[in-house]
PDB file of C-alpha atoms in Angstrom:
ATOM      1  CA  UNK Q   1       0.001  -0.008   0.004  1.00  0.00           C
ATOM      2  CA  UNK Q   2       2.719   2.466  -0.984  1.00  0.00           C
ATOM      3  CA  UNK Q   3       0.153   4.898  -2.405  1.00  0.00           C
ATOM      4  CA  UNK Q   4      -2.225   4.873   0.584  1.00  0.00           C
ATOM      5  CA  UNK Q   5      -4.210   8.065   1.193  1.00  0.00           C
ATOM      6  CA  UNK Q   6      -6.574   9.353   3.823  1.00  0.00           C
ATOM      7  CA  UNK Q   7     -10.088  10.425   2.784  1.00  0.00           C
ATOM      8  CA  UNK Q   8     -12.406  12.760   4.645  1.00  0.00           C
ATOM      9  CA  UNK Q   9     -16.054  13.505   3.978  1.00  0.00           C
ATOM     10  CA  UNK Q  10     -16.985  17.075   4.938  1.00  0.00           C
ATOM     11  CA  UNK Q  11     -20.704  17.731   5.267  1.00  0.00           C
ATOM     12  CA  UNK Q  12     -21.778  21.272   4.471  1.00  0.00           C
ATOM     13  CA  UNK Q  13     -25.557  21.161   3.929  1.00  0.00           C
ATOM     14  CA  UNK Q  14     -28.679  19.030   4.246  1.00  0.00           C
ATOM     15  CA  UNK Q  15     -32.190  18.755   2.833  1.00  0.00           C
ATOM     16  CA  UNK Q  16     -35.158  17.565   4.934  1.00  0.00           C
ATOM     17  CA  UNK Q  17     -37.837  16.275   4.879  1.00  0.00           C
ATOM     18  CA  UNK Q  18     -37.920  14.013   1.829  1.00  0.00           C
ATOM     19  CA  UNK Q  19     -40.345  11.426   0.496  1.00  0.00           C
ATOM     20  CA  UNK Q  20     -39.430   8.026  -1.022  1.00  0.00           C
ATOM     21  CA  UNK Q  21     -40.317   9.373  -4.459  1.00  0.00           C
ATOM     22  CA  UNK Q  22     -37.544  11.913  -4.080  1.00  0.00           C
ATOM     23  CA  UNK Q  23     -34.914   9.222  -3.412  1.00  0.00           C
ATOM     24  CA  UNK Q  24     -35.933   6.365  -5.749  1.00  0.00           C
ATOM     25  CA  UNK Q  25     -37.194   6.380  -9.318  1.00  0.00           C
ATOM     26  CA  UNK Q  26     -39.538   3.513  -8.387  1.00  0.00           C
ATOM     27  CA  UNK Q  27     -39.855   3.556  -4.582  1.00  0.00           C
ATOM     28  CA  UNK Q  28     -40.912   0.582  -2.490  1.00  0.00           C
ATOM     29  CA  UNK Q  29     -44.687   1.032  -2.047  1.00  0.00           C
ATOM     30  CA  UNK Q  30     -44.296  -0.063   1.583  1.00  0.00           C
ATOM     31  CA  UNK Q  31     -41.941   2.840   2.356  1.00  0.00           C
ATOM     32  CA  UNK Q  32     -43.664   5.748   4.064  1.00  0.00           C
ATOM     33  CA  UNK Q  33     -40.575   7.712   5.099  1.00  0.00           C
ATOM     34  CA  UNK Q  34     -37.297   8.650   3.463  1.00  0.00           C
ATOM     35  CA  UNK Q  35     -33.778   9.539   4.533  1.00  0.00           C
ATOM     36  CA  UNK Q  36     -32.613  13.126   4.555  1.00  0.00           C
ATOM     37  CA  UNK Q  37     -30.169  14.209   1.880  1.00  0.00           C
ATOM     38  CA  UNK Q  38     -26.719  15.269   3.120  1.00  0.00           C
ATOM     39  CA  UNK Q  39     -24.296  17.235   0.975  1.00  0.00           C
ATOM     40  CA  UNK Q  40     -20.554  16.507   1.105  1.00  0.00           C
ATOM     41  CA  UNK Q  41     -17.250  17.396  -0.438  1.00  0.00           C
ATOM     42  CA  UNK Q  42     -14.361  14.983  -0.039  1.00  0.00           C
ATOM     43  CA  UNK Q  43     -10.732  15.650   0.807  1.00  0.00           C
ATOM     44  CA  UNK Q  44      -8.032  13.190  -0.226  1.00  0.00           C
ATOM     45  CA  UNK Q  45      -4.774  13.612   1.724  1.00  0.00           C
ATOM     46  CA  UNK Q  46      -1.427  11.925   1.304  1.00  0.00           C
ATOM     47  CA  UNK Q  47       2.072  12.108  -0.128  1.00  0.00           C
ATOM     48  CA  UNK Q  48       2.324  15.804   0.648  1.00  0.00           C
ATOM     49  CA  UNK Q  49      -0.768  16.845  -1.312  1.00  0.00           C
ATOM     50  CA  UNK Q  50      -4.432  17.599  -0.773  1.00  0.00           C
ATOM     51  CA  UNK Q  51      -6.889  16.708  -3.532  1.00  0.00           C
ATOM     52  CA  UNK Q  52     -10.441  18.021  -3.270  1.00  0.00           C
ATOM     53  CA  UNK Q  53     -13.356  16.119  -4.778  1.00  0.00           C
ATOM     54  CA  UNK Q  54     -16.199  18.510  -5.678  1.00  0.00           C
ATOM     55  CA  UNK Q  55     -16.737  22.062  -4.485  1.00  0.00           C
ATOM     56  CA  UNK Q  56     -20.335  22.231  -3.205  1.00  0.00           C
ATOM     57  CA  UNK Q  57     -22.567  25.287  -3.392  1.00  0.00           C
ATOM     58  CA  UNK Q  58     -22.770  28.682  -1.691  1.00  0.00           C
ATOM     59  CA  UNK Q  59     -25.408  30.628   0.231  1.00  0.00           C
ATOM     60  CA  UNK Q  60     -26.857  32.207  -2.918  1.00  0.00           C
ATOM     61  CA  UNK Q  61     -27.471  28.799  -4.513  1.00  0.00           C
ATOM     62  CA  UNK Q  62     -28.836  27.429  -1.240  1.00  0.00           C
ATOM     63  CA  UNK Q  63     -31.392  30.211  -1.102  1.00  0.00           C
ATOM     64  CA  UNK Q  64     -32.377  29.766  -4.739  1.00  0.00           C
ATOM     65  CA  UNK Q  65     -32.953  26.026  -4.294  1.00  0.00           C
ATOM     66  CA  UNK Q  66     -34.330  26.017  -0.711  1.00  0.00           C
ATOM     67  CA  UNK Q  67     -31.436  24.037   0.745  1.00  0.00           C
ATOM     68  CA  UNK Q  68     -30.107  24.358   4.278  1.00  0.00           C
ATOM     69  CA  UNK Q  69     -26.456  25.431   4.024  1.00  0.00           C
ATOM     70  CA  UNK Q  70     -24.671  24.731   7.303  1.00  0.00           C
ATOM     71  CA  UNK Q  71     -21.307  26.088   6.177  1.00  0.00           C
ATOM     72  CA  UNK Q  72     -19.790  26.976   2.836  1.00  0.00           C
ATOM     73  CA  UNK Q  73     -17.531  24.054   1.833  1.00  0.00           C
ATOM     74  CA  UNK Q  74     -14.584  26.419   1.421  1.00  0.00           C
ATOM     75  CA  UNK Q  75     -15.025  27.569   5.025  1.00  0.00           C
ATOM     76  CA  UNK Q  76     -15.435  23.939   6.120  1.00  0.00           C
ATOM     77  CA  UNK Q  77     -12.073  23.153   4.550  1.00  0.00           C
ATOM     78  CA  UNK Q  78     -10.542  26.128   6.333  1.00  0.00           C
ATOM     79  CA  UNK Q  79     -11.792  24.881   9.680  1.00  0.00           C
ATOM     80  CA  UNK Q  80     -10.371  21.484   8.814  1.00  0.00           C
ATOM     81  CA  UNK Q  81      -6.993  23.126   8.339  1.00  0.00           C
ATOM     82  CA  UNK Q  82      -6.840  23.384   4.547  1.00  0.00           C
ATOM     83  CA  UNK Q  83      -6.820  26.767   2.826  1.00  0.00           C
ATOM     84  CA  UNK Q  84      -8.547  26.905  -0.542  1.00  0.00           C
ATOM     85  CA  UNK Q  85      -5.530  28.717  -1.937  1.00  0.00           C
ATOM     86  CA  UNK Q  86      -3.389  25.692  -1.084  1.00  0.00           C
ATOM     87  CA  UNK Q  87      -5.491  23.247  -3.123  1.00  0.00           C
ATOM     88  CA  UNK Q  88      -3.711  22.345  -6.355  1.00  0.00           C
ATOM     89  CA  UNK Q  89      -6.079  19.685  -7.697  1.00  0.00           C
ATOM     90  CA  UNK Q  90      -9.900  19.587  -7.708  1.00  0.00           C
ATOM     91  CA  UNK Q  91     -11.736  16.608  -9.144  1.00  0.00           C
ATOM     92  CA  UNK Q  92     -15.218  17.628 -10.282  1.00  0.00           C
ATOM     93  CA  UNK Q  93     -17.336  14.490 -10.480  1.00  0.00           C
ATOM     94  CA  UNK Q  94     -19.949  16.319 -12.561  1.00  0.00           C
ATOM     95  CA  UNK Q  95     -21.217  19.836 -13.086  1.00  0.00           C
ATOM     96  CA  UNK Q  96     -24.501  19.796 -11.142  1.00  0.00           C
ATOM     97  CA  UNK Q  97     -24.993  22.815  -8.872  1.00  0.00           C
ATOM     98  CA  UNK Q  98     -24.159  20.996  -5.651  1.00  0.00           C
ATOM     99  CA  UNK Q  99     -20.881  19.593  -6.940  1.00  0.00           C
ATOM    100  CA  UNK Q 100     -19.452  22.463  -9.002  1.00  0.00           C
ATOM    101  CA  UNK Q 101     -20.082  25.719  -7.143  1.00  0.00           C
ATOM    102  CA  UNK Q 102     -17.387  27.885  -5.586  1.00  0.00           C
ATOM    103  CA  UNK Q 103     -15.154  27.354  -8.604  1.00  0.00           C
ATOM    104  CA  UNK Q 104     -13.812  30.891  -8.189  1.00  0.00           C
ATOM    105  CA  UNK Q 105     -12.572  30.162  -4.649  1.00  0.00           C
ATOM    106  CA  UNK Q 106      -9.611  27.939  -5.635  1.00  0.00           C
ATOM    107  CA  UNK Q 107      -7.156  30.277  -7.359  1.00  0.00           C
ATOM    108  CA  UNK Q 108      -4.284  27.783  -7.675  1.00  0.00           C
ATOM    109  CA  UNK Q 109      -6.280  24.695  -8.588  1.00  0.00           C
ATOM    110  CA  UNK Q 110      -6.339  22.560 -11.691  1.00  0.00           C
ATOM    111  CA  UNK Q 111      -9.783  21.068 -12.328  1.00  0.00           C
ATOM    112  CA  UNK Q 112     -10.140  17.415 -13.409  1.00  0.00           C
ATOM    113  CA  UNK Q 113     -13.288  16.751 -15.435  1.00  0.00           C
ATOM    114  CA  UNK Q 114     -14.650  14.284 -17.953  1.00  0.00           C
ATOM    115  CA  UNK Q 115     -14.672  15.720 -21.472  1.00  0.00           C
ATOM    116  CA  UNK Q 116     -18.130  14.239 -21.932  1.00  0.00           C
ATOM    117  CA  UNK Q 117     -19.513  16.208 -18.962  1.00  0.00           C
ATOM    118  CA  UNK Q 118     -18.325  19.519 -20.401  1.00  0.00           C
ATOM    119  CA  UNK Q 119     -19.942  18.645 -23.721  1.00  0.00           C
ATOM    120  CA  UNK Q 120     -23.189  17.612 -22.024  1.00  0.00           C
ATOM    121  CA  UNK Q 121     -23.431  20.748 -19.856  1.00  0.00           C
ATOM    122  CA  UNK Q 122     -22.916  23.040 -22.855  1.00  0.00           C
ATOM    123  CA  UNK Q 123     -24.725  21.058 -25.533  1.00  0.00           C
ATOM    124  CA  UNK Q 124     -28.230  20.539 -26.881  1.00  0.00           C
ATOM    125  CA  UNK Q 125     -29.533  18.700 -23.810  1.00  0.00           C
ATOM    126  CA  UNK Q 126     -29.396  21.975 -21.907  1.00  0.00           C
ATOM    127  CA  UNK Q 127     -32.249  23.213 -24.088  1.00  0.00           C
ATOM    128  CA  UNK Q 128     -34.458  20.854 -22.073  1.00  0.00           C
ATOM    129  CA  UNK Q 129     -35.574  22.305 -18.753  1.00  0.00           C
ATOM    130  CA  UNK Q 130     -35.753  18.958 -16.969  1.00  0.00           C
ATOM    131  CA  UNK Q 131     -32.184  18.014 -17.870  1.00  0.00           C
ATOM    132  CA  UNK Q 132     -30.947  21.579 -17.327  1.00  0.00           C
ATOM    133  CA  UNK Q 133     -32.460  22.008 -13.863  1.00  0.00           C
ATOM    134  CA  UNK Q 134     -29.608  20.448 -11.815  1.00  0.00           C
ATOM    135  CA  UNK Q 135     -27.063  22.727 -13.500  1.00  0.00           C
ATOM    136  CA  UNK Q 136     -26.238  26.376 -12.777  1.00  0.00           C
ATOM    137  CA  UNK Q 137     -25.359  28.432 -15.834  1.00  0.00           C
ATOM    138  CA  UNK Q 138     -22.998  30.482 -13.680  1.00  0.00           C
ATOM    139  CA  UNK Q 139     -21.075  27.394 -12.593  1.00  0.00           C
ATOM    140  CA  UNK Q 140     -20.853  25.991 -16.085  1.00  0.00           C
ATOM    141  CA  UNK Q 141     -19.797  29.341 -17.522  1.00  0.00           C
ATOM    142  CA  UNK Q 142     -17.055  29.626 -14.903  1.00  0.00           C
ATOM    143  CA  UNK Q 143     -15.762  26.154 -15.825  1.00  0.00           C
ATOM    144  CA  UNK Q 144     -15.673  27.293 -19.465  1.00  0.00           C
ATOM    145  CA  UNK Q 145     -13.543  30.228 -18.325  1.00  0.00           C
ATOM    146  CA  UNK Q 146     -11.208  27.801 -16.565  1.00  0.00           C
ATOM    147  CA  UNK Q 147     -10.943  25.862 -19.821  1.00  0.00           C
ATOM    148  CA  UNK Q 148      -9.939  29.022 -21.629  1.00  0.00           C
ATOM    149  CA  UNK Q 149      -7.487  29.760 -18.787  1.00  0.00           C
ATOM    150  CA  UNK Q 150      -5.844  26.341 -19.400  1.00  0.00           C
ATOM    151  CA  UNK Q 151      -6.725  25.152 -15.895  1.00  0.00           C
ATOM    152  CA  UNK Q 152      -8.775  22.037 -16.808  1.00  0.00           C
ATOM    153  CA  UNK Q 153      -7.484  18.532 -17.389  1.00  0.00           C
ATOM    154  CA  UNK Q 154      -9.987  16.481 -19.373  1.00  0.00           C
ATOM    155  CA  UNK Q 155     -10.480  12.726 -19.224  1.00  0.00           C
ATOM    156  CA  UNK Q 156     -12.207  10.392 -21.643  1.00  0.00           C
ATOM    157  CA  UNK Q 157     -13.197   7.395 -19.514  1.00  0.00           C
ATOM    158  CA  UNK Q 158     -10.466   6.312 -17.081  1.00  0.00           C
ATOM    159  CA  UNK Q 159      -7.590   8.486 -15.934  1.00  0.00           C
ATOM    160  CA  UNK Q 160      -5.021   8.988 -13.189  1.00  0.00           C
ATOM    161  CA  UNK Q 161      -4.962  12.228 -11.187  1.00  0.00           C
ATOM    162  CA  UNK Q 162      -2.141  11.028  -8.903  1.00  0.00           C
ATOM    163  CA  UNK Q 163      -0.543   7.672  -8.153  1.00  0.00           C
ATOM    164  CA  UNK Q 164      -3.292   5.784  -6.347  1.00  0.00           C
ATOM    165  CA  UNK Q 165      -6.067   8.262  -7.278  1.00  0.00           C
ATOM    166  CA  UNK Q 166      -7.958   7.457 -10.452  1.00  0.00           C
ATOM    167  CA  UNK Q 167     -11.179   8.649 -12.109  1.00  0.00           C
ATOM    168  CA  UNK Q 168     -13.658   6.541 -14.057  1.00  0.00           C
ATOM    169  CA  UNK Q 169     -16.547   7.792 -16.180  1.00  0.00           C
ATOM    170  CA  UNK Q 170     -19.813   5.987 -15.370  1.00  0.00           C
ATOM    171  CA  UNK Q 171     -22.438   8.450 -16.610  1.00  0.00           C
ATOM    172  CA  UNK Q 172     -26.048   7.718 -15.708  1.00  0.00           C
ATOM    173  CA  UNK Q 173     -26.991  10.518 -13.371  1.00  0.00           C
ATOM    174  CA  UNK Q 174     -25.222  13.004 -15.613  1.00  0.00           C
ATOM    175  CA  UNK Q 175     -23.681  12.044 -18.939  1.00  0.00           C
ATOM    176  CA  UNK Q 176     -20.080  12.679 -17.838  1.00  0.00           C
ATOM    177  CA  UNK Q 177     -20.323  11.655 -14.172  1.00  0.00           C
ATOM    178  CA  UNK Q 178     -17.071  10.169 -12.908  1.00  0.00           C
ATOM    179  CA  UNK Q 179     -16.310   8.234  -9.744  1.00  0.00           C
ATOM    180  CA  UNK Q 180     -13.006   8.405  -7.871  1.00  0.00           C
ATOM    181  CA  UNK Q 181     -11.004   5.381  -6.735  1.00  0.00           C
ATOM    182  CA  UNK Q 182      -8.533   6.019  -3.924  1.00  0.00           C
ATOM    183  CA  UNK Q 183      -5.947   3.654  -2.509  1.00  0.00           C
ATOM    184  CA  UNK Q 184      -6.153   3.563   1.297  1.00  0.00           C
ATOM    185  CA  UNK Q 185      -4.693   1.396   4.032  1.00  0.00           C
ATOM    186  CA  UNK Q 186      -7.927  -0.645   4.058  1.00  0.00           C
ATOM    187  CA  UNK Q 187      -7.918  -1.154   0.300  1.00  0.00           C
ATOM    188  CA  UNK Q 188      -9.367   0.838  -2.607  1.00  0.00           C
ATOM    189  CA  UNK Q 189     -12.250   3.144  -1.618  1.00  0.00           C
ATOM    190  CA  UNK Q 190     -14.590   4.417  -4.333  1.00  0.00           C
ATOM    191  CA  UNK Q 191     -16.195   7.819  -3.939  1.00  0.00           C
ATOM    192  CA  UNK Q 192     -19.322   7.142  -5.931  1.00  0.00           C
ATOM    193  CA  UNK Q 193     -20.636  10.702  -5.870  1.00  0.00           C
ATOM    194  CA  UNK Q 194     -24.083  10.682  -7.543  1.00  0.00           C
ATOM    195  CA  UNK Q 195     -23.693   7.319  -9.179  1.00  0.00           C
ATOM    196  CA  UNK Q 196     -25.450   6.291  -5.963  1.00  0.00           C
ATOM    197  CA  UNK Q 197     -26.909   9.002  -3.753  1.00  0.00           C
ATOM    198  CA  UNK Q 198     -27.685   6.418  -1.068  1.00  0.00           C
ATOM    199  CA  UNK Q 199     -26.309   2.996  -0.221  1.00  0.00           C
ATOM    200  CA  UNK Q 200     -29.753   1.655  -1.089  1.00  0.00           C
ATOM    201  CA  UNK Q 201     -29.659   2.995  -4.671  1.00  0.00           C
ATOM    202  CA  UNK Q 202     -26.872   0.561  -5.451  1.00  0.00           C
ATOM    203  CA  UNK Q 203     -27.866  -2.202  -3.042  1.00  0.00           C
ATOM    204  CA  UNK Q 204     -31.439  -2.343  -4.353  1.00  0.00           C
ATOM    205  CA  UNK Q 205     -30.387  -1.520  -7.892  1.00  0.00           C
ATOM    206  CA  UNK Q 206     -32.946   1.273  -7.733  1.00  0.00           C
ATOM    207  CA  UNK Q 207     -31.997   4.572  -9.441  1.00  0.00           C
ATOM    208  CA  UNK Q 208     -32.198   8.021  -7.914  1.00  0.00           C
ATOM    209  CA  UNK Q 209     -34.905   9.971  -9.811  1.00  0.00           C
ATOM    210  CA  UNK Q 210     -32.534  12.517 -11.391  1.00  0.00           C
ATOM    211  CA  UNK Q 211     -31.071  10.374 -14.157  1.00  0.00           C
ATOM    212  CA  UNK Q 212     -29.965  11.000 -17.717  1.00  0.00           C
ATOM    213  CA  UNK Q 213     -29.416   7.364 -18.746  1.00  0.00           C
ATOM    214  CA  UNK Q 214     -30.738   4.502 -16.614  1.00  0.00           C
ATOM    215  CA  UNK Q 215     -28.727   1.914 -18.537  1.00  0.00           C
ATOM    216  CA  UNK Q 216     -25.478   3.777 -17.895  1.00  0.00           C
ATOM    217  CA  UNK Q 217     -26.412   4.137 -14.236  1.00  0.00           C
ATOM    218  CA  UNK Q 218     -26.961   0.379 -13.880  1.00  0.00           C
ATOM    219  CA  UNK Q 219     -23.627  -0.378 -15.556  1.00  0.00           C
ATOM    220  CA  UNK Q 220     -22.020   2.233 -13.334  1.00  0.00           C
ATOM    221  CA  UNK Q 221     -23.057   0.282 -10.251  1.00  0.00           C
ATOM    222  CA  UNK Q 222     -21.220  -2.740 -11.652  1.00  0.00           C
ATOM    223  CA  UNK Q 223     -18.167  -0.582 -12.255  1.00  0.00           C
ATOM    224  CA  UNK Q 224     -18.245   0.728  -8.684  1.00  0.00           C
ATOM    225  CA  UNK Q 225     -18.471  -2.774  -7.256  1.00  0.00           C
ATOM    226  CA  UNK Q 226     -15.564  -3.926  -9.402  1.00  0.00           C
ATOM    227  CA  UNK Q 227     -13.384  -0.945  -8.531  1.00  0.00           C
ATOM    228  CA  UNK Q 228     -14.085  -1.161  -4.815  1.00  0.00           C
ATOM    229  CA  UNK Q 229     -13.802  -4.952  -4.566  1.00  0.00           C
ATOM    230  CA  UNK Q 230     -15.851  -5.017  -1.338  1.00  0.00           C
ATOM    231  CA  UNK Q 231     -19.288  -3.585  -0.418  1.00  0.00           C
ATOM    232  CA  UNK Q 232     -17.797  -1.653   2.528  1.00  0.00           C
ATOM    233  CA  UNK Q 233     -15.443   0.272   0.258  1.00  0.00           C
ATOM    234  CA  UNK Q 234     -17.903   2.347  -1.761  1.00  0.00           C
ATOM    235  CA  UNK Q 235     -19.124   5.707  -0.468  1.00  0.00           C
ATOM    236  CA  UNK Q 236     -22.463   7.091  -1.682  1.00  0.00           C
ATOM    237  CA  UNK Q 237     -22.730  10.760  -2.488  1.00  0.00           C
ATOM    238  CA  UNK Q 238     -25.475  11.954  -0.125  1.00  0.00           C
ATOM    239  CA  UNK Q 239     -26.320   9.276   2.427  1.00  0.00           C
ATOM    240  CA  UNK Q 240     -26.544  10.425   6.088  1.00  0.00           C
ATOM    241  CA  UNK Q 241     -25.575   6.845   7.053  1.00  0.00           C
ATOM    242  CA  UNK Q 242     -21.975   7.778   6.235  1.00  0.00           C
ATOM    243  CA  UNK Q 243     -21.985  10.046   9.275  1.00  0.00           C
ATOM    244  CA  UNK Q 244     -23.284   7.233  11.439  1.00  0.00           C
ATOM    245  CA  UNK Q 245     -20.862   4.440  10.535  1.00  0.00           C
ATOM    246  CA  UNK Q 246     -17.554   6.255   9.990  1.00  0.00           C
ATOM    247  CA  UNK Q 247     -15.366   7.779  12.710  1.00  0.00           C
ATOM    248  CA  UNK Q 248     -15.716  11.514  13.244  1.00  0.00           C
ATOM    249  CA  UNK Q 249     -12.511  13.302  12.264  1.00  0.00           C
ATOM    250  CA  UNK Q 250     -12.916  16.805  13.707  1.00  0.00           C
ATOM    251  CA  UNK Q 251     -14.495  18.756  16.541  1.00  0.00           C
ATOM    252  CA  UNK Q 252     -14.487  21.970  14.474  1.00  0.00           C
ATOM    253  CA  UNK Q 253     -16.382  20.837  11.394  1.00  0.00           C
ATOM    254  CA  UNK Q 254     -18.626  17.951  10.328  1.00  0.00           C
ATOM    255  CA  UNK Q 255     -15.968  15.574   8.965  1.00  0.00           C
ATOM    256  CA  UNK Q 256     -15.652  11.805   8.886  1.00  0.00           C
ATOM    257  CA  UNK Q 257     -12.680   9.540   8.102  1.00  0.00           C
ATOM    258  CA  UNK Q 258     -13.498   7.224   5.206  1.00  0.00           C
ATOM    259  CA  UNK Q 259     -10.096   5.560   5.040  1.00  0.00           C
ATOM    260  CA  UNK Q 260     -10.905   3.858   8.355  1.00  0.00           C
ATOM    261  CA  UNK Q 261     -13.229   0.841   8.569  1.00  0.00           C
ATOM    262  CA  UNK Q 262     -16.950   1.501   9.099  1.00  0.00           C
ATOM    263  CA  UNK Q 263     -18.616   0.449  12.337  1.00  0.00           C
ATOM    264  CA  UNK Q 264     -20.957  -1.908  10.431  1.00  0.00           C
ATOM    265  CA  UNK Q 265     -20.396  -4.089   7.391  1.00  0.00           C
ATOM    266  CA  UNK Q 266     -22.575  -4.492   4.328  1.00  0.00           C
ATOM    267  CA  UNK Q 267     -20.946  -7.798   3.410  1.00  0.00           C
ATOM    268  CA  UNK Q 268     -23.375 -10.734   3.436  1.00  0.00           C
TER     269      UNK Q 268
END
């Protein structure tokens, strides 16, 4: 495990209450309640570098979309001891509003993005209000500016951001959605982002309702399982259960250590 990293989930917002129809495309008819939706960014630390996965949203976006912002992710990082100006690499899993805000707050960063996501977010699908809704034109426009500033590294499928940190396009939720595989002391951990909002989306093979291509999403679950190699080593993008089963990593900010084993196992 020469390339082992630490991974931290930093929670910055939440949405409650929710109904089962908001969490599953075809919910279980026996379900009468649904989990809240937590919002995270992820920090990968090791070998003298900090790599941020996703950048969250700010107070203006929270107000526009009726979300409860606990703390701007940039400020959460600061409380965790990482200045935004010190971040050199930001992996953007996809360009939805809650994963690609605050792009102006990382002045030294290079952004790592799937080429297919940039094309999707600026192409003909954005003429459709339903597909366009999860995007913010301000965020997408700022990423275009970063492209013109030669600050974006594009990937087409699989790619390596650093030794032991790789990205893999799965699509589904958004056409260019990528997951992140990180080598840790407990084995490879896959940050699934919105390939699975909740553990149950993958475990039940039941899609989250915001989906561009259901077939790609289903194949993406297989990719996640293969990359992780164990059901305890994939991390969903919005599941509050993450905060219940992983060790807390700070008394100054809502942060949890994902490179450590969870308190419960999903293995059969």
